[in-house]
Tab-separated table of N, CA and C in Angstrom:
chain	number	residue	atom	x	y	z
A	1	UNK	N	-32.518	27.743	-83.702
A	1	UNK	CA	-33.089	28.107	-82.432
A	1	UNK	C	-33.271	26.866	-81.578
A	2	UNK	N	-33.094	26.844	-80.192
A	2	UNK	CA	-32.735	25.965	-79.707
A	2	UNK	C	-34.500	26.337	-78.945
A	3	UNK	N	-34.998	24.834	-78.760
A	3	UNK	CA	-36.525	24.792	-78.443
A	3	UNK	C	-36.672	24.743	-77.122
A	4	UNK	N	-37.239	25.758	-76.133
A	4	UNK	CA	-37.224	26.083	-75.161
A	4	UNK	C	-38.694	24.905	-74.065
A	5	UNK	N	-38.290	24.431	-72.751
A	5	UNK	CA	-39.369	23.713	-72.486
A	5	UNK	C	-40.298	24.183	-71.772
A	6	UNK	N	-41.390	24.231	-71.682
A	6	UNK	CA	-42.283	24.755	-70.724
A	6	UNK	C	-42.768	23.944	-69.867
A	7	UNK	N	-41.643	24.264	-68.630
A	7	UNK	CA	-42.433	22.933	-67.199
A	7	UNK	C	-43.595	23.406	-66.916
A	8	UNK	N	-44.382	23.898	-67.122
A	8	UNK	CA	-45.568	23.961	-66.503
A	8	UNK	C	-46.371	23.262	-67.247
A	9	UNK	N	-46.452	23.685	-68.757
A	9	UNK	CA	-47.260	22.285	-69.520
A	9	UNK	C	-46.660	21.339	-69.419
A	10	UNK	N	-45.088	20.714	-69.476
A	10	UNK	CA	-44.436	19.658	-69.011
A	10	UNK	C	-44.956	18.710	-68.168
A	11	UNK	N	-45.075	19.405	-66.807
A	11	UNK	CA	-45.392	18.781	-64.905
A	11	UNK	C	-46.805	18.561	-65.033
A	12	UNK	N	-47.834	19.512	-65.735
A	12	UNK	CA	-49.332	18.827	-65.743
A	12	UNK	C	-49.815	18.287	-66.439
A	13	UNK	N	-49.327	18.046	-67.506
A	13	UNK	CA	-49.147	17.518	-68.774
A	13	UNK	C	-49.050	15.532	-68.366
A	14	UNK	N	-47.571	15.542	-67.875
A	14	UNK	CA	-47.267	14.136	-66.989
A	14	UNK	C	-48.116	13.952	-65.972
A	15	UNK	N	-48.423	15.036	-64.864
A	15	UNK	CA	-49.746	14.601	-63.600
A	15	UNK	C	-51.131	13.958	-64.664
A	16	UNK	N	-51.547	14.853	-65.766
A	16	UNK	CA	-52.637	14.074	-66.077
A	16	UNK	C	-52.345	12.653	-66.843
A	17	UNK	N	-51.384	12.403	-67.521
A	17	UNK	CA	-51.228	11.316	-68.311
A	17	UNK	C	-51.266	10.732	-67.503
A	18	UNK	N	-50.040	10.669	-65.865
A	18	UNK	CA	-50.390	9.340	-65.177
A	18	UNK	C	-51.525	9.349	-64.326
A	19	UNK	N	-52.359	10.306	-64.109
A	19	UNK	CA	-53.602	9.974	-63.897
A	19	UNK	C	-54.671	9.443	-65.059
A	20	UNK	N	-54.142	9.408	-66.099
A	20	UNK	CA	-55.173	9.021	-67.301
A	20	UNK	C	-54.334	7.146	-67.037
A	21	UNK	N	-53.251	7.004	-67.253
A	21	UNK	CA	-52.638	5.684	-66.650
A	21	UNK	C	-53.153	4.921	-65.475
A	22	UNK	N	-53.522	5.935	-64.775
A	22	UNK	CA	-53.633	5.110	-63.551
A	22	UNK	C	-55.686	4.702	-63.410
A	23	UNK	N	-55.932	5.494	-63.675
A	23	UNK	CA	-57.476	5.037	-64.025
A	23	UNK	C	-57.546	4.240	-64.898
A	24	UNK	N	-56.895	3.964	-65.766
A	24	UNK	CA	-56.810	2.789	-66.999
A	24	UNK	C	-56.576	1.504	-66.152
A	25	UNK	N	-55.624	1.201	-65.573
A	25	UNK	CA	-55.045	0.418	-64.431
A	25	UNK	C	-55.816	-0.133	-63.674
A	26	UNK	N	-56.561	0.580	-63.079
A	26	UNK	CA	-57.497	0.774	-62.092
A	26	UNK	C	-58.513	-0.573	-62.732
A	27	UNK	N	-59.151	0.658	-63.535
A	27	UNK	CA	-60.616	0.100	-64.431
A	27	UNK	C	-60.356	-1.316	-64.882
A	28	UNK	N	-59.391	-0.907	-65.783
A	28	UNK	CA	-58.613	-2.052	-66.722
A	28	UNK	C	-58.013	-3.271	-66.335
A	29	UNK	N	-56.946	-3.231	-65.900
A	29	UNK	CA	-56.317	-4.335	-65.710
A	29	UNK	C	-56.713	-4.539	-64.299
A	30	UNK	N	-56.808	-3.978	-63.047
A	30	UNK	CA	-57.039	-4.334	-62.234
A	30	UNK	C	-58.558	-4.711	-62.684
A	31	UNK	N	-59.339	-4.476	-62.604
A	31	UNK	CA	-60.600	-4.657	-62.981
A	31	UNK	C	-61.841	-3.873	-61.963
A	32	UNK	N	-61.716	-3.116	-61.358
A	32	UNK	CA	-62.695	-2.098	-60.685
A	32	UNK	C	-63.669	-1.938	-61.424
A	33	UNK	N	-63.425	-0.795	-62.613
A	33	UNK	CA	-64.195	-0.209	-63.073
A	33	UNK	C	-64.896	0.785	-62.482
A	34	UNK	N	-65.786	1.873	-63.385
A	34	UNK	CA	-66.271	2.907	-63.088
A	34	UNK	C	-67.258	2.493	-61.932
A	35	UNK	N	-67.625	1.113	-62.238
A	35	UNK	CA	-69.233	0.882	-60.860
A	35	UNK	C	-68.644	0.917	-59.957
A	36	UNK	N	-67.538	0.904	-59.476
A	36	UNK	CA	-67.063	1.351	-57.892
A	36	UNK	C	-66.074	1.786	-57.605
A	37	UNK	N	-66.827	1.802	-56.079
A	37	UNK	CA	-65.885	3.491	-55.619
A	37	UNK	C	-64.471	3.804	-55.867
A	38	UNK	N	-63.476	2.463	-56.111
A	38	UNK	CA	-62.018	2.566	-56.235
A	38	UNK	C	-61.996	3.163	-57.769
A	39	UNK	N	-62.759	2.539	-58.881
A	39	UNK	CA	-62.561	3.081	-59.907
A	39	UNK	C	-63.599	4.777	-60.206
A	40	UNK	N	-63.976	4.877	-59.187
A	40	UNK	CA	-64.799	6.409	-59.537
A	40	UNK	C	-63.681	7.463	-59.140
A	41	UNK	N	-63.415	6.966	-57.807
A	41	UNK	CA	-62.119	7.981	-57.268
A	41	UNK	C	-61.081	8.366	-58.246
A	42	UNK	N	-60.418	7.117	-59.155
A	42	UNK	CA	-59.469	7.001	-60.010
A	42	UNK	C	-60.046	8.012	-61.618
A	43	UNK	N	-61.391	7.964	-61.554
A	43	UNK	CA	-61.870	8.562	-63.440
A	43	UNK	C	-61.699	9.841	-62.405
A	44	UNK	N	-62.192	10.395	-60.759
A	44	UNK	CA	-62.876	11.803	-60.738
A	44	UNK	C	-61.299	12.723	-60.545
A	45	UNK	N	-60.039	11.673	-60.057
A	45	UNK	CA	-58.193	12.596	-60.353
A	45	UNK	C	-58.485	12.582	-61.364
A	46	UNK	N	-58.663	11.434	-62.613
A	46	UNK	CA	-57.705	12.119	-63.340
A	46	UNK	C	-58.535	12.861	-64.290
A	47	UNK	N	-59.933	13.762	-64.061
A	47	UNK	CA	-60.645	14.631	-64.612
A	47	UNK	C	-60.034	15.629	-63.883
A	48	UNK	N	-59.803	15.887	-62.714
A	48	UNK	CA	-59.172	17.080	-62.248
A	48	UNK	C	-57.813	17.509	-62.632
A	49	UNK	N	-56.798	16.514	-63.101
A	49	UNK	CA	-55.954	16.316	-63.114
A	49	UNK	C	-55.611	17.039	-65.008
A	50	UNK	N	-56.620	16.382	-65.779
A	50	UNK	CA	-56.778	16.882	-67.116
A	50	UNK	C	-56.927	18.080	-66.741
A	51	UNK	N	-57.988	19.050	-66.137
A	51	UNK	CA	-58.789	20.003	-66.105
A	51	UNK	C	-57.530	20.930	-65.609
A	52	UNK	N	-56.414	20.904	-64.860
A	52	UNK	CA	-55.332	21.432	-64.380
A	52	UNK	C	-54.479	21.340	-65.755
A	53	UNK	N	-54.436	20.659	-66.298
A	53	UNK	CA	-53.544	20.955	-67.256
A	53	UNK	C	-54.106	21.356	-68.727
A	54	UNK	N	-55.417	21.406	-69.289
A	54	UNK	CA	-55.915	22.175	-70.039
A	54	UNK	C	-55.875	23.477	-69.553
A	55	UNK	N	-56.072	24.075	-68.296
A	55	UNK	CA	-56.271	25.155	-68.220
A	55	UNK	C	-54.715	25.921	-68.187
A	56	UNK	N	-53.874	25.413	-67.948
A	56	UNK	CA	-51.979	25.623	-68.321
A	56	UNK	C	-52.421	25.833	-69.502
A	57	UNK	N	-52.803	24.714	-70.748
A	57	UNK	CA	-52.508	24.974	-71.992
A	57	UNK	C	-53.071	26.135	-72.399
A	58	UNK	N	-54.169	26.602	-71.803
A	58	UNK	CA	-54.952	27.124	-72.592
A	58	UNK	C	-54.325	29.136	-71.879
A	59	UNK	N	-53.553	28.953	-71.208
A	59	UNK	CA	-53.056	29.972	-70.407
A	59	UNK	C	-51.664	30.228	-71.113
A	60	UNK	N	-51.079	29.369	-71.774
A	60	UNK	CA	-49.206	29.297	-72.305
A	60	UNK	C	-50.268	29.835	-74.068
A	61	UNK	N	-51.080	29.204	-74.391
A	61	UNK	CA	-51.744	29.370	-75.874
A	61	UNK	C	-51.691	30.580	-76.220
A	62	UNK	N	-52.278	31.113	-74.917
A	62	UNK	CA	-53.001	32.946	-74.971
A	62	UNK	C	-51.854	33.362	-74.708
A	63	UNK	N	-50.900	33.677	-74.463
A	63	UNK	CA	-49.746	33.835	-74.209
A	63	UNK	C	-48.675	33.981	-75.450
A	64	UNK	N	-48.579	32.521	-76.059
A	64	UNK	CA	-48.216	32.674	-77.471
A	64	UNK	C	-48.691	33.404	-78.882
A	65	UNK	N	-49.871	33.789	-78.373
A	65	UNK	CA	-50.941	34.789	-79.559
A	65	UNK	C	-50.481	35.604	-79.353
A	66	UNK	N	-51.280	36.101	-78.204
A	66	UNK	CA	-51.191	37.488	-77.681
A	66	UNK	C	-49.656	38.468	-77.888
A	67	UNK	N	-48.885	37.857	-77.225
A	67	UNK	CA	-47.168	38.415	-77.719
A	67	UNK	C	-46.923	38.570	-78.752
A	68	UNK	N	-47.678	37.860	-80.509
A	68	UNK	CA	-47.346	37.722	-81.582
A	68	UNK	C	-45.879	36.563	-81.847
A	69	UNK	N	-45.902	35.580	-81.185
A	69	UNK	CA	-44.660	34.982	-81.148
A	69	UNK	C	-45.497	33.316	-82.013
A	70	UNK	N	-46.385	33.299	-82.056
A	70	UNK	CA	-47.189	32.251	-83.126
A	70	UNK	C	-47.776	32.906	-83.809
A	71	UNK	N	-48.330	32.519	-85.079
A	71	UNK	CA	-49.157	32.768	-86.271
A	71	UNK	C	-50.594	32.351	-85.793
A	72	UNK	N	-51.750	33.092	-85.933
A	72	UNK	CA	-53.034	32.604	-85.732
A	72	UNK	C	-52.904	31.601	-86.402
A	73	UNK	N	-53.867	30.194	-85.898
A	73	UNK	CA	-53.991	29.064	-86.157
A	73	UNK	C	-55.181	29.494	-87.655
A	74	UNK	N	-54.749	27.921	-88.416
A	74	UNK	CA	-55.574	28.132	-89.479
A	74	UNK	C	-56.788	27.587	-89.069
A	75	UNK	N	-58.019	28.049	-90.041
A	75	UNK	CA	-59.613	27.648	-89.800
A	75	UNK	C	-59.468	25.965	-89.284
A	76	UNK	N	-58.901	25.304	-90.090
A	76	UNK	CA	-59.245	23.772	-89.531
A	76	UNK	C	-58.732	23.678	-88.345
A	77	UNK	N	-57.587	24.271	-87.745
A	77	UNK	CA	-57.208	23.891	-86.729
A	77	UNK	C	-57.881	24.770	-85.048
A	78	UNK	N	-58.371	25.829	-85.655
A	78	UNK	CA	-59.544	26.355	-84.893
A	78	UNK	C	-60.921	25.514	-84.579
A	79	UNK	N	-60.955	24.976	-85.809
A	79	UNK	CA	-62.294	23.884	-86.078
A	79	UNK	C	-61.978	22.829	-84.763
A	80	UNK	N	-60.825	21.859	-84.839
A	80	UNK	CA	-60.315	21.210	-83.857
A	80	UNK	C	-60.471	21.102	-82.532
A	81	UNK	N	-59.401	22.775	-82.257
A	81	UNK	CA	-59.461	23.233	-81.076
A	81	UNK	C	-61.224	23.375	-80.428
A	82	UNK	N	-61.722	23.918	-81.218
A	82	UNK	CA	-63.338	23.855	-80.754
A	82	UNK	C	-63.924	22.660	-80.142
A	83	UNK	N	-63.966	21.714	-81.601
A	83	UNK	CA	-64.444	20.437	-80.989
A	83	UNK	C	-63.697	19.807	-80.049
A	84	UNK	N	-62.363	19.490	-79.669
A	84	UNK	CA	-61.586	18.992	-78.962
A	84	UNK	C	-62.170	19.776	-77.261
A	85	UNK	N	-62.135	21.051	-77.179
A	85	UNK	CA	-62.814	21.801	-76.398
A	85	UNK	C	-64.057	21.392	-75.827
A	86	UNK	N	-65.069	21.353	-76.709
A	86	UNK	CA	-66.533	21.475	-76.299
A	86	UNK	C	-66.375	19.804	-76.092
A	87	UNK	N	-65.634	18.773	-76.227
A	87	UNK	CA	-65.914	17.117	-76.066
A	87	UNK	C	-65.442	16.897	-74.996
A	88	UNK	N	-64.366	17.843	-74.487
A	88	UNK	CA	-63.601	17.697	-73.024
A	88	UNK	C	-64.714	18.035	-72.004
A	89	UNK	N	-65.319	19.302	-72.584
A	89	UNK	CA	-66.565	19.846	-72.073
A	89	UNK	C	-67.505	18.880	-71.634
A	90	UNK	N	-67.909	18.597	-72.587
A	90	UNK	CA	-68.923	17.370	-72.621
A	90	UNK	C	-69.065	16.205	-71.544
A	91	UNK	N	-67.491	15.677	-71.680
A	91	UNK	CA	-67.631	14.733	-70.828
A	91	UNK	C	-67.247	14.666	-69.725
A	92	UNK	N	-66.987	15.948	-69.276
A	92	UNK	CA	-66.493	16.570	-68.064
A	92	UNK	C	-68.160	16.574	-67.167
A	93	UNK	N	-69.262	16.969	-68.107
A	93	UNK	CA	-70.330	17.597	-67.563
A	93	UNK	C	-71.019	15.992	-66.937
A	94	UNK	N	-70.359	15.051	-68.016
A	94	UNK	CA	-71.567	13.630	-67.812
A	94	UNK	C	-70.571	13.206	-66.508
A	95	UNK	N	-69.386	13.297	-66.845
A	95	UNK	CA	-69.044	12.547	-65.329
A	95	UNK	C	-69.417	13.657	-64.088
A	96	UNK	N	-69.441	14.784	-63.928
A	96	UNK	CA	-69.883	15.422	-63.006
A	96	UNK	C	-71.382	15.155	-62.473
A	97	UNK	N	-71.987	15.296	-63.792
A	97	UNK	CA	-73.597	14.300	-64.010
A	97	UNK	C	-73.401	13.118	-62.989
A	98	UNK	N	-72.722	12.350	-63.334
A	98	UNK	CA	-72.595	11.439	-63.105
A	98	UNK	C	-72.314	10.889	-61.142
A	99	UNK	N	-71.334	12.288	-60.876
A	99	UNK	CA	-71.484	12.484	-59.869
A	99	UNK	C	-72.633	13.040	-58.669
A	100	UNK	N	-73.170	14.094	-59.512
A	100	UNK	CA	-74.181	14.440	-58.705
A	100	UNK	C	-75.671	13.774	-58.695
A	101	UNK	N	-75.955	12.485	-59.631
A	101	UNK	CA	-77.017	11.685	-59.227
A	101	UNK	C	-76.375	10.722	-58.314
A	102	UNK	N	-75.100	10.338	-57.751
A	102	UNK	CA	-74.802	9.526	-56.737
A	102	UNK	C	-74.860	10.472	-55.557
A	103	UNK	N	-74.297	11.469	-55.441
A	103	UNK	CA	-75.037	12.365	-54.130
A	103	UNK	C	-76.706	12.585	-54.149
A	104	UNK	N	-77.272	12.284	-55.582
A	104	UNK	CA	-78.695	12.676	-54.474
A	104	UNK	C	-79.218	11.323	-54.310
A	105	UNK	N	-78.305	10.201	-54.048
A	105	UNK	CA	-78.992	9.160	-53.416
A	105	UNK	C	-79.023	7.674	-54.293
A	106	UNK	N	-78.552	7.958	-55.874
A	106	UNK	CA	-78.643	7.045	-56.310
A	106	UNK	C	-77.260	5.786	-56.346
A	107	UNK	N	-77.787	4.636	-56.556
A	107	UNK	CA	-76.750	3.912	-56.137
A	107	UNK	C	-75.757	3.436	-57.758
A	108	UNK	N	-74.581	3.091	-57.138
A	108	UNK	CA	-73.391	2.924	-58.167
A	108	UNK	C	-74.534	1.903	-59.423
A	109	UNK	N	-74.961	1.238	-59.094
A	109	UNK	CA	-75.308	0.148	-60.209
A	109	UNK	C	-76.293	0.786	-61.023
A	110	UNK	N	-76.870	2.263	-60.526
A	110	UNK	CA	-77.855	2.308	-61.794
A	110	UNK	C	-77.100	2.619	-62.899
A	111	UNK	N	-78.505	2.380	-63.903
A	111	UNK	CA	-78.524	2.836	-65.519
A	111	UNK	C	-77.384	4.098	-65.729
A	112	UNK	N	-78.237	5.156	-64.862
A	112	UNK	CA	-77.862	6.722	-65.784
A	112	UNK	C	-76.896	6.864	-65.011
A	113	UNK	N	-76.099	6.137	-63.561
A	113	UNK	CA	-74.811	7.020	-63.096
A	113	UNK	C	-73.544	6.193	-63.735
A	114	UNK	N	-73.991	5.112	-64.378
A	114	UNK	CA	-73.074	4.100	-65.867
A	114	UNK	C	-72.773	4.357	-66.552
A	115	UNK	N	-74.103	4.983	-67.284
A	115	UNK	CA	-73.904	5.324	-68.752
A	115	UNK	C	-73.798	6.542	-68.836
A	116	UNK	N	-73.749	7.714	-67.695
A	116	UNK	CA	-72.989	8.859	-67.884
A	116	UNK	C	-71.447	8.646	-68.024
A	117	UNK	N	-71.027	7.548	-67.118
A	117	UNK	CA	-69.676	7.560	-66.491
A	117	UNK	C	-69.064	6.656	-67.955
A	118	UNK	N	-69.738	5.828	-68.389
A	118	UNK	CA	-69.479	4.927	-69.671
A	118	UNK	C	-69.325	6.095	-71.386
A	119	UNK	N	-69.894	6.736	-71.171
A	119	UNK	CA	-69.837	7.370	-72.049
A	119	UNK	C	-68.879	9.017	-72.118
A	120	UNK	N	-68.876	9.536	-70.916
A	120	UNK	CA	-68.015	10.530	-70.744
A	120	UNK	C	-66.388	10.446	-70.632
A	121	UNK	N	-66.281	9.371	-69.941
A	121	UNK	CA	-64.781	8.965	-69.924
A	121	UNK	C	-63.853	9.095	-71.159
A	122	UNK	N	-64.581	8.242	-72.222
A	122	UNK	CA	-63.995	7.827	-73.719
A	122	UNK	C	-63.677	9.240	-74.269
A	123	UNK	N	-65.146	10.283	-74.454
A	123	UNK	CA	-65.388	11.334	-75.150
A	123	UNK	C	-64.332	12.585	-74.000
A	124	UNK	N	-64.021	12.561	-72.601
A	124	UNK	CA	-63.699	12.953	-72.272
A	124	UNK	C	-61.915	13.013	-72.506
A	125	UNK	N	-61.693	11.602	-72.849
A	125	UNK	CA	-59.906	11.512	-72.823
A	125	UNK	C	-59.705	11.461	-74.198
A	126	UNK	N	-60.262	10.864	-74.992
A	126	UNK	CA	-60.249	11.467	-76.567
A	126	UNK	C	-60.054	13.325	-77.114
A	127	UNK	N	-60.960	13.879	-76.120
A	127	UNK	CA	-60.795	15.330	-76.448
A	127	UNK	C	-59.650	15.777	-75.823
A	128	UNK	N	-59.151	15.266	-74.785
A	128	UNK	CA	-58.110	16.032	-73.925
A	128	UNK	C	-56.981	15.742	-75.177
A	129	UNK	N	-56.749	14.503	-76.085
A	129	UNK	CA	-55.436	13.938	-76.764
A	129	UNK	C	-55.651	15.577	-78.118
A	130	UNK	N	-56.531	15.633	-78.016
A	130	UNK	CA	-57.230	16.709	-79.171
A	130	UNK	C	-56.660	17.748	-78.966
A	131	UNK	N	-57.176	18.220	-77.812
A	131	UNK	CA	-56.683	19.607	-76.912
A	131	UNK	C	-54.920	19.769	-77.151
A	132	UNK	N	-53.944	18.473	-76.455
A	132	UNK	CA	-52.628	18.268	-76.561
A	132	UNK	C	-52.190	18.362	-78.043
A	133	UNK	N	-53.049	17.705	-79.021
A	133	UNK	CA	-52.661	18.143	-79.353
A	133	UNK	C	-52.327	19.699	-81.057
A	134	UNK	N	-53.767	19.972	-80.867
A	134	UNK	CA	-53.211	21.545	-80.982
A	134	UNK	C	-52.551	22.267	-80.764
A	135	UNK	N	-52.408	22.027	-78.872
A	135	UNK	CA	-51.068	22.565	-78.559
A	135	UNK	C	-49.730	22.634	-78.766
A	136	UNK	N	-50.088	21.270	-79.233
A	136	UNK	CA	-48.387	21.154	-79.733
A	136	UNK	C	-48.326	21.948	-81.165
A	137	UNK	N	-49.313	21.840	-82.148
A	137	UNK	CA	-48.948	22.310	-82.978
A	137	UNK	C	-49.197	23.784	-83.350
A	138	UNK	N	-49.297	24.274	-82.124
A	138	UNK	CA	-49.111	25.989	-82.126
A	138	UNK	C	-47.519	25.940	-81.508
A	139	UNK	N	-47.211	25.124	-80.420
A	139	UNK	CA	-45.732	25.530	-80.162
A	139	UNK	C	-44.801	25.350	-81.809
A	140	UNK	N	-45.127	24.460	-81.973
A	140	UNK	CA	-44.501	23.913	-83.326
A	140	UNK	C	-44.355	24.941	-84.431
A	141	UNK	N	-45.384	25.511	-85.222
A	141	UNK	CA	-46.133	26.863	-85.798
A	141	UNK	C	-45.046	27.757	-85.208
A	142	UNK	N	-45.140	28.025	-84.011
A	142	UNK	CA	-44.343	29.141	-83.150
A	142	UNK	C	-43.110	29.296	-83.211
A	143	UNK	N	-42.575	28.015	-83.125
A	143	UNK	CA	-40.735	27.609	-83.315
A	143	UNK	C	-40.777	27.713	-84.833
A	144	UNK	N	-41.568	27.370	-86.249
A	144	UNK	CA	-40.942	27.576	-87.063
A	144	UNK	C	-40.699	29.287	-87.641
A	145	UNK	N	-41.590	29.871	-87.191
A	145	UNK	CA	-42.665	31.324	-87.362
A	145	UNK	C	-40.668	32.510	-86.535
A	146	UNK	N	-40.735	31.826	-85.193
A	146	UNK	CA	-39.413	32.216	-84.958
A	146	UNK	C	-37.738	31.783	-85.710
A	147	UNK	N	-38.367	30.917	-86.475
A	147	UNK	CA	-36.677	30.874	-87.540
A	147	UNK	C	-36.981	31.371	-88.870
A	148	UNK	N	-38.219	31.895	-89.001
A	148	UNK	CA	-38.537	32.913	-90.047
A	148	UNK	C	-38.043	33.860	-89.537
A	149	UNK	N	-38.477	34.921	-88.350
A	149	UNK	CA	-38.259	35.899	-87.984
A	149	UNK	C	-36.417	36.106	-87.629
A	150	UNK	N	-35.909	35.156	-87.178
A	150	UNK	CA	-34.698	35.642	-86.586
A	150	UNK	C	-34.848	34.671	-84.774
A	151	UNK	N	-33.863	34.822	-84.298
A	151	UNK	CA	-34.212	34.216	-83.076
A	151	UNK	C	-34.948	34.711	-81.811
A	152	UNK	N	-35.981	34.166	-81.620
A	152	UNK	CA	-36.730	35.038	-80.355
A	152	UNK	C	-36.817	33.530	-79.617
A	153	UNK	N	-37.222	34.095	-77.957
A	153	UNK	CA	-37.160	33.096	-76.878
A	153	UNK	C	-38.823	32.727	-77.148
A	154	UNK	N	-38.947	31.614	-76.984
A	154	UNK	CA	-40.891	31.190	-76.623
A	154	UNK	C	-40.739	31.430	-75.271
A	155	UNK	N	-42.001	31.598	-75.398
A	155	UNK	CA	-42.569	31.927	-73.549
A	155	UNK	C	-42.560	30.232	-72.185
């Protein structure tokens, strides 16, 4: 069976990586960082940018169940998907946190709009690699599950 591609996880898949690249860049080698505004702009794409393409994955996933064209995932890899989930979660909430004590007035250098932004980032792009990759290994699951069966198209 010849492995079929899905541009849609493909195209947001690449938008978030080079937004996960380019905030690295940013922070990193250029040296910004999260305390200002060039590097806040750069973490708050490429959270949107993740958040666009988890929600693809999680739309092609249900898709692959639902049809019966993958095997339910086993307990550990449910286990995964959870935590990988609820950490994307997580640090989605501290940088948003993070955002909304700078709208009510507080300035880039404090404590808590830092160490939201210091701590959500890591836990935030760690879970997204989590998220990717489960996904992959339900397409994977899926393509072998279809050369059991005989040849069927993936979605």
């Amino acid at each position: 069976m010849r492995d079929q591609h899905d541009i849609p996880v493909l195209l947001t898949g690449c938008l978030a990586a080079g937004g996960a690249g380019m905030f690295l860049i940013m922070s990193v080698l250029i040296g910004f960082g999260v305390s200002t505004l060039i590097g806040r702009e750069a973490m708050y794409l490429c959270l949107l940018l993740e958040l666009v393409n988890l929600l693809v994955l999680h739309a092609r996933a249900g898709a692959l169940l639902r049809s019966g064209k993958a095997p339910q995932p086993s307990p550990k890899m449910r286990l995964l998907h959870r935590v990988s989930g609820i950490g994307w979660l997580t640090g989605a909430v501290l940088l948003v946190g993070s955002l909304a004590l700078l709208l009510f007035g507080l300035p880039l250098a404090n404590i808590w709009v830092k160490l939201a932004a210091y701590i959500g980032v890591p836990v935030m792009m760690l879970s997204w690699a989590g998220c990717l990759i489960v996904f992959r290994r339900l397409r994977m699951s899926a393509a072998a599950y279809a050369q059991e069966k005989g040849p069927v198209q993936l979605p």
